[in-house]
Amino acid sequence: LDYFNYKNGEAFCEDVSLTSLASQYDTPLYVYSKATLLRHCKNLLDAFKDYPTLACFAVKANSNISYLSEIFKCGFGADIVSIGELERALNAGCDPKKIVYSGVGKKPEDLEQALNRGILSFNVESAFELDLVEQIAAKKNVAANISLRINPNIDAKTNPKISTGLNTTKFGLSENIIEAMLIDIKKRQHLRLTGLACHIGSQMIGLGPVKAAAQRLVFWAKKALALGLPLENIDMGGGLGIRYDSENPPELADYARTLICEVKPTNLKLLIEPGRVIAGNTGVLLSKVIGVKATPEKNFLVIDAAMTELLRPAMYAAFHDILPVKAARIGKKNSRTFDVVGPVCETSDLLGEGRSFENPAAGDLVYVRGAGAYGFSMSSNYNTRPRVAEVMVDGSKATLIRRREKLADLWREEIF
Ligand SMILES: Cc1ncc(COP(=O)(O)O)c(C=O)c1O
């Protein structure tokens, strides 16, 4: 559930009309609902309240600092994949002791900076990373907390581009090397193995793969404990899907029950790294129709938002609902189908295919739903397009949380 609704035929975010936001802040514009965000955070924490759990928000899903600070105020930690995300999380008030650092290519200087910041743990994804963390910890004469990110070779049954739990992908450590690694880590005085982790994919619609992955982690946790390693937690990653179209994702309660049921016999703390399920439906991308055109084959609605603002349709053929801000324009009577496209010079700049609109015209406002996760955070300056502004709505108040870039910002670092 979210707080984007029609009132008297016009789309609102909470108590603010999208039309008024477009006139105040211009388009394209990311609009987030604070009530939706807080509700999603609460629902997730409630689902896990009966078992010791730390939810680390996947910062990559939405990394705006004001946005993140609302999440951290609810008690979340952070799952980061870069030093940039580490510094964003800290700026947003995240407790470093609640930060886990994932990613296949952490450089020595990244590891050192994160160690200096006192993060909870490094989710180690390769043998070379294990050596690097140890060297850096030894230089500082400390023991670094690490988790092994295990790749359980489980098909998450999602889009191949966001599947991360198969041995054909670059992520994590294959199970055939885990036992030897556990024995090896025991001998390394500058490493403390405090966790085992996995993240098998994103936008998962079934719980079968989640359960199977938890079982593999529990199997390895028992081995690690039997070896006398100081294991404290099992990190099951993120990946729970949401409804963009007609998907039927699991309820949070069922997701929580599945994970807790598997992990509980170990008595270890549960970590999760949710991104999309928190952020996805908290935001929309508001855009203006530039014009309508037709070819002998198709009608096109050309809008001022593009793949530069929302990459998911071009990158994953992802579906996002696209609706008119004035509801009078939805309907069957005079509706025709349009491919909704942006101004970027790529045929893949297609935000929605075959969508119905009734007599759309230049100047009309439309909004793309489900754009709160992997929306702005994946945006780019391709075609020398300034990145857009972001606004957070709280009841009847709208706050600008990121200014629109100016053209000069785009070549500020260029030497000419
Ligand atoms: C390591 C890791 N954890 C968590 C997530 C968050 O996934 P989601 O947004 O699907 O919950 C991702 C996303 O790719 C990830 O790579």
Coordinates of N, CA and C in Angstrom, one line a residue, residues 5 11 23 41 53 57 90 96 138 146 165 171 183 219 228 236 247 263 278 294 312 333 352 356 392 399:
N5 N -2.6 8.6 -4.5 CA -4.0 8.3 -4.8 C -4.6 9.5 -5.6
A11 N -4.1 13.2 -9.4 CA -3.2 12.4 -8.6 C -2.5 13.2 -7.5
S23 N 4.5 22.3 -11.0 CA 4.7 23.8 -11.2 C 5.7 24.4 -10.3
C41 N 8.9 0.6 6.4 CA 10.0 0.3 7.4 C 9.3 -0.4 8.6
T53 N 16.9 -9.6 14.9 CA 17.2 -9.4 13.5 C 17.7 -7.9 13.3
F57 N 19.4 -1.7 5.3 CA 18.8 -1.2 4.0 C 19.9 -1.2 3.0
L90 N 26.8 7.1 6.5 CA 27.3 7.8 7.7 C 26.7 9.2 7.8
P96 N 27.8 3.1 12.4 CA 28.7 2.2 11.7 C 28.7 0.7 12.1
A138 N 46.1 -6.6 9.6 CA 47.4 -6.8 10.3 C 48.2 -5.5 10.4
I146 N 34.6 -10.4 9.7 CA 34.2 -10.7 8.3 C 33.0 -11.7 8.3
G165 N 22.8 -15.7 -7.4 CA 23.1 -16.9 -6.6 C 23.5 -18.1 -7.3
F171 N 29.3 -13.4 -8.2 CA 29.1 -13.1 -6.8 C 29.4 -14.2 -5.8
I183 N 38.5 -23.5 7.8 CA 39.7 -24.0 8.5 C 40.8 -23.0 8.4
F219 N 23.5 -24.9 7.2 CA 24.5 -26.1 7.1 C 25.9 -25.6 7.4
G228 N 34.6 -24.1 16.0 CA 34.9 -23.1 17.1 C 35.1 -21.7 16.6
M236 N 20.9 -13.0 5.3 CA 20.2 -13.6 4.2 C 20.0 -12.7 3.0
E247 N 2.5 -9.2 -10.6 CA 3.2 -10.2 -9.7 C 2.5 -10.4 -8.4
V263 N 16.7 -20.3 10.5 CA 17.8 -19.8 11.2 C 17.7 -20.0 12.7
I278 N 11.4 -2.1 0.6 CA 11.2 -0.8 1.4 C 10.9 0.4 0.5
A294 N 3.0 9.7 -34.4 CA 2.7 8.4 -34.9 C 3.5 8.0 -36.0
R312 N 15.4 1.1 -15.4 CA 14.9 -0.3 -15.3 C 14.2 -0.8 -16.6
K333 N -13.0 5.2 -23.6 CA -13.8 5.8 -24.7 C -12.9 6.2 -25.9
G352 N 7.5 2.6 -21.4 CA 6.3 1.7 -21.3 C 5.8 1.4 -22.6
S356 N -2.5 2.7 -22.5 CA -3.7 3.4 -22.9 C -3.7 4.8 -22.3
M392 N 10.5 15.2 -1.1 CA 9.9 14.3 -0.2 C 8.7 14.9 0.4
T399 N 9.3 18.8 0.6 CA 10.6 19.3 0.9 C 11.5 18.9 -0.3

